[in-house]
Amino acid sequence: MRDEAIINLMYEKNELGLLELEKKYEKLLFHIASGILGSRLRDVEECVNDTYLKLWNHIEDYDIKKASLKTYLKVIVRNTAINKLRDLSKREERELPEDISDLARCYIDYKQSVEGQVFRKESIQVLN
């Protein structure tokens, strides 16, 4: 289906427009989103779906004279993926200190303390 027909369907809020849009551009949008988000499949899918939703909600803002539908979608998915990556990075930064402190509690290096060295020597003697 041609882009003009897809756009007309979306102007009419006909869901067939979304289905045709997905058929035509899904692989391209997945490729762009996965290039930014990497192997996070769930986030890539969410990003592509957000792209469809943004176009659906703001189809009246789209001007075919300024850019092709393909270009317009590429810009939307790229910006959506970048924003998603920023959110994920912020979330991971907040979670990281807790994870590190948990690991540190599990893997205390007893060689660094005098008490640890005594326990280590006693354990070696018991084993021998």
N, CA, C and O atoms as a GROMACS GRO file, in nm:
protein
  512
    1MET      N    1   0.084  -0.117   0.000
    1MET     CA    2   0.000   0.000   0.000
    1MET      C    3   0.089   0.124   0.000
    1MET      O    4   0.194   0.127   0.065
    2ARG      N    5   0.047   0.224  -0.072
    2ARG     CA    6   0.126   0.348  -0.081
    2ARG      C    7   0.112   0.430   0.047
    2ARG      O    8   0.014   0.420   0.120
    3ASP      N    9   0.214   0.511   0.072
    3ASP     CA   10   0.216   0.593   0.193
    3ASP      C   11   0.095   0.687   0.203
    3ASP      O   12   0.041   0.707   0.311
    4GLU      N   13   0.054   0.742   0.090
    4GLU     CA   14  -0.060   0.834   0.092
    4GLU      C   15  -0.187   0.764   0.140
    4GLU      O   16  -0.265   0.822   0.216
    5ALA      N   17  -0.206   0.641   0.097
    5ALA     CA   18  -0.323   0.563   0.139
    5ALA      C   19  -0.316   0.532   0.289
    5ALA      O   20  -0.417   0.537   0.359
    6ILE      N   21  -0.196   0.499   0.337
    6ILE     CA   22  -0.178   0.471   0.480
    6ILE      C   23  -0.209   0.596   0.561
    6ILE      O   24  -0.278   0.589   0.663
    7ILE      N   25  -0.158   0.709   0.516
    7ILE     CA   26  -0.181   0.835   0.587
    7ILE      C   27  -0.330   0.869   0.589
    7ILE      O   28  -0.383   0.912   0.692
    8ASN      N   29  -0.397   0.851   0.478
    8ASN     CA   30  -0.542   0.878   0.471
    8ASN      C   31  -0.619   0.790   0.568
    8ASN      O   32  -0.710   0.837   0.636
    9LEU      N   33  -0.582   0.663   0.576
    9LEU     CA   34  -0.648   0.573   0.671
    9LEU      C   35  -0.625   0.619   0.814
    9LEU      O   36  -0.715   0.613   0.898
   10MET      N   37  -0.504   0.665   0.842
   10MET     CA   38  -0.474   0.710   0.978
   10MET      C   39  -0.545   0.841   1.010
   10MET      O   40  -0.586   0.862   1.125
   11TYR      N   41  -0.559   0.930   0.913
   11TYR     CA   42  -0.638   1.052   0.933
   11TYR      C   43  -0.782   1.018   0.972
   11TYR      O   44  -0.844   1.086   1.054
   12GLU      N   45  -0.834   0.911   0.911
   12GLU     CA   46  -0.970   0.868   0.939
   12GLU      C   47  -0.978   0.785   1.068
   12GLU      O   48  -1.086   0.740   1.107
   13LYS      N   49  -0.863   0.764   1.134
   13LYS     CA   50  -0.850   0.681   1.254
   13LYS      C   51  -0.896   0.537   1.227
   13LYS      O   52  -0.959   0.473   1.312
   14ASN      N   53  -0.864   0.490   1.108
   14ASN     CA   54  -0.892   0.354   1.070
   14ASN      C   55  -0.770   0.268   1.107
   14ASN      O   56  -0.659   0.295   1.062
   15GLU      N   57  -0.791   0.167   1.188
   15GLU     CA   58  -0.681   0.084   1.237
   15GLU      C   59  -0.612   0.005   1.126
   15GLU      O   60  -0.501  -0.044   1.145
   16LEU      N   61  -0.675  -0.008   1.014
   16LEU     CA   62  -0.611  -0.073   0.900
   16LEU      C   63  -0.485   0.004   0.859
   16LEU      O   64  -0.388  -0.055   0.811
   17GLY      N   65  -0.487   0.135   0.880
   17GLY     CA   66  -0.368   0.216   0.852
   17GLY      C   67  -0.249   0.173   0.936
   17GLY      O   68  -0.136   0.168   0.886
   18LEU      N   69  -0.272   0.143   1.063
   18LEU     CA   70  -0.164   0.095   1.151
   18LEU      C   71  -0.112  -0.041   1.105
   18LEU      O   72   0.008  -0.066   1.105
   19LEU      N   73  -0.204  -0.128   1.066
   19LEU     CA   74  -0.162  -0.260   1.020
   19LEU      C   75  -0.077  -0.251   0.893
   19LEU      O   76   0.024  -0.320   0.880
   20GLU      N   77  -0.118  -0.165   0.800
   20GLU     CA   78  -0.041  -0.147   0.677
   20GLU      C   79   0.094  -0.080   0.706
   20GLU      O   80   0.195  -0.114   0.645
   21LEU      N   81   0.094   0.014   0.799
   21LEU     CA   82   0.218   0.080   0.839
   21LEU      C   83   0.315  -0.021   0.898
   21LEU      O   84   0.434  -0.019   0.867
   22GLU      N   85   0.263  -0.108   0.981
   22GLU     CA   86   0.347  -0.211   1.043
   22GLU      C   87   0.403  -0.306   0.938
   22GLU      O   88   0.522  -0.340   0.941
   23LYS      N   89   0.321  -0.349   0.845
   23LYS     CA   90   0.368  -0.439   0.739
   23LYS      C   91   0.481  -0.377   0.659
   23LYS      O   92   0.579  -0.443   0.625
   24LYS      N   93   0.466  -0.249   0.630
   24LYS     CA   94   0.561  -0.183   0.541
   24LYS      C   95   0.691  -0.141   0.610
   24LYS      O   96   0.798  -0.149   0.549
   25TYR      N   97   0.683  -0.097   0.735
   25TYR     CA   98   0.799  -0.034   0.797
   25TYR      C   99   0.852  -0.103   0.923
   25TYR      O  100   0.948  -0.055   0.983
   26GLU      N  101   0.792  -0.212   0.965
   26GLU     CA  102   0.833  -0.274   1.090
   26GLU      C  103   0.981  -0.315   1.092
   26GLU      O  104   1.051  -0.286   1.189
   27LYS      N  105   1.028  -0.380   0.987
   27LYS     CA  106   1.168  -0.424   0.983
   27LYS      C  107   1.265  -0.307   0.993
   27LYS      O  108   1.365  -0.314   1.064
   28LEU      N  109   1.235  -0.200   0.922
   28LEU     CA  110   1.321  -0.081   0.926
   28LEU      C  111   1.324  -0.020   1.065
   28LEU      O  112   1.431   0.013   1.116
   29LEU      N  113   1.207  -0.007   1.126
   29LEU     CA  114   1.199   0.054   1.259
   29LEU      C  115   1.269  -0.033   1.364
   29LEU      O  116   1.337   0.019   1.452
   30PHE      N  117   1.253  -0.165   1.354
   30PHE     CA  118   1.324  -0.256   1.445
   30PHE      C  119   1.474  -0.244   1.428
   30PHE      O  120   1.549  -0.246   1.525
   31HIS      N  121   1.519  -0.233   1.304
   31HIS     CA  122   1.662  -0.221   1.277
   31HIS      C  123   1.719  -0.094   1.340
   31HIS      O  124   1.826  -0.097   1.402
   32ILE      N  125   1.650   0.016   1.325
   32ILE     CA  126   1.698   0.144   1.382
   32ILE      C  127   1.697   0.138   1.534
   32ILE      O  128   1.795   0.176   1.598
   33ALA      N  129   1.587   0.092   1.592
   33ALA     CA  130   1.576   0.086   1.738
   33ALA      C  131   1.677  -0.009   1.799
   33ALA      O  132   1.736   0.022   1.902
   34SER      N  133   1.699  -0.124   1.736
   34SER     CA  134   1.796  -0.220   1.791
   34SER      C  135   1.939  -0.170   1.774
   34SER      O  136   2.026  -0.208   1.852
   35GLY      N  137   1.964  -0.086   1.676
   35GLY     CA  138   2.096  -0.027   1.661
   35GLY      C  139   2.128   0.067   1.777
   35GLY      O  140   2.245   0.084   1.812
   36ILE      N  141   2.027   0.126   1.836
   36ILE     CA  142   2.047   0.218   1.948
   36ILE      C  143   2.036   0.144   2.082
   36ILE      O  144   2.116   0.167   2.172
   37LEU      N  145   1.937   0.056   2.094
   37LEU     CA  146   1.910  -0.010   2.222
   37LEU      C  147   1.981  -0.143   2.238
   37LEU      O  148   1.981  -0.200   2.347
   38GLY      N  149   2.041  -0.193   2.133
   38GLY     CA  150   2.114  -0.319   2.142
   38GLY      C  151   2.021  -0.438   2.147
   38GLY      O  152   1.920  -0.443   2.077
   39SER      N  153   2.055  -0.534   2.229
   39SER     CA  154   1.982  -0.662   2.231
   39SER      C  155   1.865  -0.663   2.329
   39SER      O  156   1.814  -0.770   2.362
   40ARG      N  157   1.824  -0.550   2.374
   40ARG     CA  158   1.709  -0.542   2.466
   40ARG      C  159   1.580  -0.553   2.385
   40ARG      O  160   1.519  -0.451   2.353
   41LEU      N  161   1.539  -0.673   2.351
   41LEU     CA  162   1.427  -0.696   2.260
   41LEU      C  163   1.298  -0.634   2.310
   41LEU      O  164   1.224  -0.573   2.232
   42ARG      N  165   1.270  -0.646   2.437
   42ARG     CA  166   1.147  -0.589   2.492
   42ARG      C  167   1.145  -0.437   2.476
   42ARG      O  168   1.042  -0.379   2.441
   43ASP      N  169   1.258  -0.374   2.500
   43ASP     CA  170   1.266  -0.228   2.486
   43ASP      C  171   1.257  -0.186   2.340
   43ASP      O  172   1.198  -0.083   2.308
   44VAL      N  173   1.314  -0.265   2.251
   44VAL     CA  174   1.306  -0.236   2.107
   44VAL      C  175   1.160  -0.244   2.061
   44VAL      O  176   1.112  -0.156   1.990
   45GLU      N  177   1.091  -0.350   2.103
   45GLU     CA  178   0.949  -0.364   2.067
   45GLU      C  179   0.867  -0.248   2.121
   45GLU      O  180   0.781  -0.194   2.051
   46GLU      N  181   0.893  -0.211   2.244
   46GLU     CA  182   0.821  -0.100   2.306
   46GLU      C  183   0.847   0.031   2.232
   46GLU      O  184   0.757   0.112   2.212
   47CYS      N  185   0.970   0.050   2.191
   47CYS     CA  186   1.009   0.170   2.117
   47CYS      C  187   0.935   0.177   1.982
   47CYS      O  188   0.885   0.282   1.944
   48VAL      N  189   0.929   0.066   1.912
   48VAL     CA  190   0.861   0.062   1.782
   48VAL      C  191   0.711   0.087   1.802
   48VAL      O  192   0.651   0.163   1.726
   49ASN      N  193   0.652   0.024   1.903
   49ASN     CA  194   0.511   0.047   1.930
   49ASN      C  195   0.482   0.191   1.971
   49ASN      O  196   0.379   0.247   1.933
   50ASP      N  197   0.573   0.250   2.047
   50ASP     CA  198   0.559   0.392   2.082
   50ASP      C  199   0.564   0.480   1.958
   50ASP      O  200   0.496   0.582   1.951
   51THR      N  201   0.645   0.441   1.862
   51THR     CA  202   0.655   0.515   1.736
   51THR      C  203   0.522   0.513   1.662
   51THR      O  204   0.475   0.616   1.615
   52TYR      N  205   0.461   0.394   1.654
   52TYR     CA  206   0.329   0.384   1.590
   52TYR      C  207   0.227   0.472   1.663
   52TYR      O  208   0.147   0.542   1.601
   53LEU      N  209   0.230   0.466   1.795
   53LEU     CA  210   0.134   0.542   1.874
   53LEU      C  211   0.154   0.693   1.858
   53LEU      O  212   0.056   0.768   1.847
   54LYS      N  213   0.279   0.736   1.855
   54LYS     CA  214   0.306   0.879   1.835
   54LYS      C  215   0.254   0.927   1.700
   54LYS      O  216   0.196   1.035   1.691
   55LEU      N  217   0.276   0.848   1.597
   55LEU     CA  218   0.226   0.886   1.466
   55LEU      C  219   0.074   0.887   1.465
   55LEU      O  220   0.012   0.978   1.410
   56TRP      N  221   0.013   0.787   1.524
   56TRP     CA  222  -0.133   0.777   1.531
   56TRP      C  223  -0.193   0.899   1.602
   56TRP      O  224  -0.290   0.958   1.554
   57ASN      N  225  -0.134   0.935   1.715
   57ASN     CA  226  -0.188   1.046   1.794
   57ASN      C  227  -0.162   1.183   1.733
   57ASN      O  228  -0.235   1.279   1.758
   58HIS      N  229  -0.057   1.193   1.651
   58HIS     CA  230  -0.018   1.324   1.596
   58HIS      C  231  -0.012   1.323   1.444
   58HIS      O  232   0.068   1.394   1.384
   59ILE      N  233  -0.097   1.244   1.382
   59ILE     CA  234  -0.096   1.235   1.235
   59ILE      C  235  -0.127   1.369   1.170
   59ILE      O  236  -0.081   1.397   1.060
   60GLU      N  237  -0.205   1.451   1.237
   60GLU     CA  238  -0.240   1.582   1.180
   60GLU      C  239  -0.118   1.675   1.172
   60GLU      O  240  -0.119   1.771   1.095
   61ASP      N  241  -0.014   1.648   1.249
   61ASP     CA  242   0.108   1.729   1.245
   61ASP      C  243   0.200   1.691   1.129
   61ASP      O  244   0.290   1.767   1.092
   62TYR      N  245   0.177   1.574   1.072
   62TYR     CA  246   0.262   1.526   0.964
   62TYR      C  247   0.228   1.599   0.834
   62TYR      O  248   0.112   1.612   0.796
   63ASP      N  249   0.334   1.646   0.766
   63ASP     CA  250   0.317   1.714   0.637
   63ASP      C  251   0.399   1.638   0.534
   63ASP      O  252   0.522   1.637   0.539
   64ILE      N  253   0.330   1.575   0.441
   64ILE     CA  254   0.397   1.492   0.340
   64ILE      C  255   0.488   1.575   0.250
   64ILE      O  256   0.580   1.521   0.187
   65LYS      N  257   0.464   1.706   0.243
   65LYS     CA  258   0.547   1.792   0.159
   65LYS      C  259   0.685   1.817   0.221
   65LYS      O  260   0.782   1.846   0.150
   66LYS      N  261   0.693   1.805   0.352
   66LYS     CA  262   0.821   1.830   0.421
   66LYS      C  263   0.912   1.708   0.425
   66LYS      O  264   1.034   1.719   0.413
   67ALA      N  265   0.851   1.591   0.442
   67ALA     CA  266   0.932   1.469   0.451
   67ALA      C  267   0.845   1.348   0.414
   67ALA      O  268   0.723   1.349   0.430
   68SER      N  269   0.911   1.246   0.364
   68SER     CA  270   0.838   1.123   0.333
   68SER      C  271   0.797   1.055   0.464
   68SER      O  272   0.854   1.083   0.570
   69LEU      N  273   0.701   0.969   0.455
   69LEU     CA  274   0.656   0.896   0.574
   69LEU      C  275   0.771   0.813   0.632
   69LEU      O  276   0.786   0.804   0.754
   70LYS      N  277   0.850   0.754   0.545
   70LYS     CA  278   0.964   0.674   0.588
   70LYS      C  279   1.062   0.758   0.671
   70LYS      O  280   1.107   0.715   0.777
   71THR      N  281   1.095   0.876   0.622
   71THR     CA  282   1.187   0.965   0.693
   71THR      C  283   1.128   1.009   0.826
   71THR      O  284   1.196   1.011   0.928
   72TYR      N  285   1.000   1.044   0.824
   72TYR     CA  286   0.932   1.088   0.945
   72TYR      C  287   0.934   0.979   1.052
   72TYR      O  288   0.961   1.006   1.168
   73LEU      N  289   0.907   0.856   1.012
   73LEU     CA  290   0.909   0.744   1.105
   73LEU      C  291   1.050   0.716   1.158
   73LEU      O  292   1.068   0.685   1.275
   74LYS      N  293   1.150   0.728   1.070
   74LYS     CA  294   1.288   0.706   1.113
   74LYS      C  295   1.330   0.806   1.221
   74LYS      O  296   1.399   0.771   1.317
   75VAL      N  297   1.288   0.930   1.205
   75VAL     CA  298   1.321   1.033   1.305
   75VAL      C  299   1.249   1.003   1.437
   75VAL      O  300   1.309   1.013   1.544
   76ILE      N  301   1.123   0.966   1.428
   76ILE     CA  302   1.047   0.936   1.550
   76ILE      C  303   1.108   0.817   1.625
   76ILE      O  304   1.129   0.825   1.746
   77VAL      N  305   1.137   0.709   1.554
   77VAL     CA  306   1.190   0.590   1.621
   77VAL      C  307   1.330   0.617   1.677
   77VAL      O  308   1.364   0.568   1.785
   78ARG      N  309   1.409   0.694   1.606
   78ARG     CA  310   1.544   0.726   1.656
   78ARG      C  311   1.535   0.806   1.784
   78ARG      O  312   1.603   0.774   1.882
   79ASN      N  313   1.452   0.910   1.786
   79ASN     CA  314   1.438   0.993   1.906
   79ASN      C  315   1.377   0.914   2.021
   79ASN      O  316   1.417   0.931   2.136
   80THR      N  317   1.281   0.830   1.991
   80THR     CA  318   1.218   0.748   2.094
   80THR      C  319   1.320   0.651   2.154
   80THR      O  320   1.323   0.631   2.276
   81ALA      N  321   1.401   0.590   2.070
   81ALA     CA  322   1.503   0.495   2.118
   81ALA      C  323   1.610   0.566   2.201
   81ALA      O  324   1.655   0.512   2.303
   82ILE      N  325   1.650   0.684   2.159
   82ILE     CA  326   1.750   0.759   2.236
   82ILE      C  327   1.695   0.796   2.373
   82ILE      O  328   1.763   0.781   2.474
   83ASN      N  329   1.571   0.843   2.376
   83ASN     CA  330   1.508   0.876   2.505
   83ASN      C  331   1.494   0.753   2.593
   83ASN      O  332   1.515   0.760   2.715
   84LYS      N  333   1.459   0.641   2.533
   84LYS     CA  334   1.446   0.516   2.608
   84LYS      C  335   1.582   0.474   2.665
   84LYS      O  336   1.590   0.430   2.780
   85LEU      N  337   1.687   0.489   2.587
   85LEU     CA  338   1.822   0.454   2.633
   85LEU      C  339   1.864   0.544   2.749
   85LEU      O  340   1.926   0.497   2.844
   86ARG      N  341   1.831   0.672   2.741
   86ARG     CA  342   1.862   0.763   2.852
   86ARG      C  343   1.790   0.721   2.979
   86ARG      O  344   1.849   0.720   3.086
   87ASP      N  345   1.662   0.687   2.966
   87ASP     CA  346   1.586   0.642   3.083
   87ASP      C  347   1.644   0.514   3.141
   87ASP      O  348   1.656   0.500   3.263
   88LEU      N  349   1.680   0.421   3.055
   88LEU     CA  350   1.740   0.296   3.102
   88LEU      C  351   1.873   0.321   3.172
   88LEU      O  352   1.903   0.259   3.274
   89SER      N  353   1.954   0.412   3.118
   89SER     CA  354   2.083   0.443   3.179
   89SER      C  355   2.065   0.504   3.317
   89SER      O  356   2.137   0.470   3.410
   90LYS      N  357   1.969   0.595   3.329
   90LYS     CA  358   1.942   0.656   3.459
   90LYS      C  359   1.896   0.552   3.560
   90LYS      O  360   1.939   0.552   3.675
   91ARG      N  361   1.809   0.463   3.516
   91ARG     CA  362   1.757   0.359   3.605
   91ARG      C  363   1.869   0.265   3.648
   91ARG      O  364   1.876   0.225   3.764
   92GLU      N  365   1.957   0.229   3.554
   92GLU     CA  366   2.068   0.139   3.586
   92GLU      C  367   2.168   0.206   3.680
   92GLU      O  368   2.226   0.139   3.766
   93GLU      N  369   2.189   0.336   3.666
   93GLU     CA  370   2.280   0.407   3.756
   93GLU      C  371   2.227   0.408   3.898
   93GLU      O  372   2.304   0.395   3.994
   94ARG      N  373   2.096   0.422   3.912
   94ARG     CA  374   2.037   0.422   4.046
   94ARG      C  375   2.042   0.285   4.109
   94ARG      O  376   2.056   0.274   4.231
   95GLU      N  377   2.032   0.180   4.030
   95GLU     CA  378   2.033   0.045   4.082
   95GLU      C  379   2.174  -0.005   4.110
   95GLU      O  380   2.192  -0.094   4.194
   96LEU      N  381   2.273   0.048   4.044
   96LEU     CA  382   2.409  -0.002   4.053
   96LEU      C  383   2.469   0.002   4.193
   96LEU      O  384   2.525  -0.099   4.236
   97PRO      N  385   2.462   0.113   4.268
   97PRO     CA  386   2.527   0.114   4.400
   97PRO      C  387   2.474   0.006   4.494
   97PRO      O  388   2.552  -0.052   4.569
   98GLU      N  389   2.346  -0.022   4.491
   98GLU     CA  390   2.292  -0.127   4.577
   98GLU      C  391   2.349  -0.262   4.537
   98GLU      O  392   2.385  -0.342   4.623
   99ASP      N  393   2.357  -0.288   4.408
   99ASP     CA  394   2.410  -0.415   4.360
   99ASP      C  395   2.556  -0.432   4.401
   99ASP      O  396   2.596  -0.541   4.442
  100ILE      N  397   2.633  -0.328   4.390
  100ILE     CA  398   2.775  -0.335   4.426
  100ILE      C  399   2.792  -0.360   4.575
  100ILE      O  400   2.876  -0.441   4.614
  101SER      N  401   2.713  -0.292   4.658
  101SER     CA  402   2.727  -0.311   4.802
  101SER      C  403   2.684  -0.453   4.841
  101SER      O  404   2.743  -0.512   4.931
  102ASP      N  405   2.582  -0.506   4.774
  102ASP     CA  406   2.541  -0.644   4.800
  102ASP      C  407   2.653  -0.741   4.764
  102ASP      O  408   2.681  -0.835   4.838
  103LEU      N  409   2.715  -0.718   4.650
  103LEU     CA  410   2.827  -0.804   4.609
  103LEU      C  411   2.944  -0.792   4.706
  103LEU      O  412   3.008  -0.892   4.738
  104ALA      N  413   2.970  -0.672   4.752
  104ALA     CA  414   3.082  -0.651   4.843
  104ALA      C  415   3.060  -0.727   4.973
  104ALA      O  416   3.155  -0.782   5.030
  105ARG      N  417   2.936  -0.731   5.020
  105ARG     CA  418   2.909  -0.805   5.144
  105ARG      C  419   2.931  -0.955   5.124
  105ARG      O  420   2.975  -1.023   5.217
  106CYS      N  421   2.903  -1.004   5.006
  106CYS     CA  422   2.918  -1.148   4.979
  106CYS      C  423   3.064  -1.187   4.956
  106CYS      O  424   3.103  -1.299   4.987
  107TYR      N  425   3.143  -1.097   4.903
  107TYR     CA  426   3.280  -1.130   4.864
  107TYR      C  427   3.381  -1.043   4.938
  107TYR      O  428   3.466  -0.977   4.877
  108ILE      N  429   3.372  -1.043   5.067
  108ILE     CA  430   3.469  -0.968   5.147
  108ILE      C  431   3.602  -1.040   5.137
  108ILE      O  432   3.609  -1.163   5.150
  109ASP      N  433   3.707  -0.966   5.116
  109ASP     CA  434   3.841  -1.024   5.105
  109ASP      C  435   3.900  -1.030   5.245
  109ASP      O  436   3.947  -0.930   5.298
  110TYR      N  437   3.897  -1.150   5.304
  110TYR     CA  438   3.945  -1.167   5.441
  110TYR      C  439   4.096  -1.155   5.452
  110TYR      O  440   4.149  -1.143   5.563
  111LYS      N  441   4.166  -1.159   5.341
  111LYS     CA  442   4.312  -1.144   5.344
  111LYS      C  443   4.352  -1.004   5.385
  111LYS      O  444   4.465  -0.982   5.429
  112GLN      N  445   4.261  -0.909   5.372
  112GLN     CA  446   4.293  -0.769   5.401
  112GLN      C  447   4.291  -0.739   5.551
  112GLN      O  448   4.353  -0.642   5.594
  113SER      N  449   4.222  -0.819   5.631
  113SER     CA  450   4.215  -0.790   5.775
  113SER      C  451   4.297  -0.893   5.854
  113SER      O  452   4.320  -1.004   5.807
  114VAL      N  453   4.340  -0.853   5.972
  114VAL     CA  454   4.417  -0.941   6.059
  114VAL      C  455   4.330  -1.058   6.102
  114VAL      O  456   4.374  -1.173   6.104
  115GLU      N  457   4.207  -1.028   6.136
  115GLU     CA  458   4.114  -1.132   6.179
  115GLU      C  459   4.093  -1.235   6.068
  115GLU      O  460   4.088  -1.355   6.094
  116GLY      N  461   4.082  -1.188   5.947
  116GLY     CA  462   4.065  -1.277   5.833
  116GLY      C  463   4.184  -1.366   5.812
  116GLY      O  464   4.170  -1.484   5.778
  117GLN      N  465   4.301  -1.311   5.833
  117GLN     CA  466   4.422  -1.391   5.816
  117GLN      C  467   4.432  -1.500   5.921
  117GLN      O  468   4.476  -1.612   5.893
  118VAL      N  469   4.390  -1.468   6.043
  118VAL     CA  470   4.391  -1.569   6.150
  118VAL      C  471   4.295  -1.682   6.116
  118VAL      O  472   4.331  -1.799   6.128
  119PHE      N  473   4.172  -1.646   6.073
  119PHE     CA  474   4.075  -1.749   6.035
  119PHE      C  475   4.126  -1.834   5.920
  119PHE      O  476   4.105  -1.955   5.916
  120ARG      N  477   4.193  -1.771   5.827
  120ARG     CA  478   4.246  -1.842   5.712
  120ARG      C  479   4.353  -1.942   5.755
  120ARG      O  480   4.354  -2.056   5.709
  121LYS      N  481   4.445  -1.898   5.844
  121LYS     CA  482   4.551  -1.989   5.893
  121LYS      C  483   4.491  -2.105   5.970
  121LYS      O  484   4.535  -2.219   5.955
  122GLU      N  485   4.391  -2.076   6.053
  122GLU     CA  486   4.325  -2.183   6.129
  122GLU      C  487   4.257  -2.283   6.035
  122GLU      O  488   4.262  -2.404   6.057
  123SER      N  489   4.194  -2.231   5.930
  123SER     CA  490   4.127  -2.320   5.834
  123SER      C  491   4.228  -2.408   5.764
  123SER      O  492   4.201  -2.526   5.740
  124ILE      N  493   4.343  -2.355   5.730
  124ILE     CA  494   4.449  -2.431   5.663
  124ILE      C  495   4.501  -2.540   5.756
  124ILE      O  496   4.525  -2.652   5.712
  125GLN      N  497   4.519  -2.506   5.886
  125GLN     CA  498   4.568  -2.604   5.982
  125GLN      C  499   4.467  -2.717   5.999
  125GLN      O  500   4.506  -2.834   6.006
  126VAL      N  501   4.339  -2.683   6.006
  126VAL     CA  502   4.235  -2.786   6.020
  126VAL      C  503   4.235  -2.878   5.900
  126VAL      O  504   4.223  -3.000   5.914
  127LEU      N  505   4.248  -2.820   5.782
  127LEU     CA  506   4.250  -2.901   5.660
  127LEU      C  507   4.372  -2.993   5.655
  127LEU      O  508   4.362  -3.108   5.613
  128ASN      N  509   4.487  -2.941   5.700
  128ASN     CA  510   4.608  -3.025   5.699
  128ASN      C  511   4.595  -3.137   5.801
  128ASN      O  512   4.686  -3.218   5.815
   0.00000   0.00000   0.00000
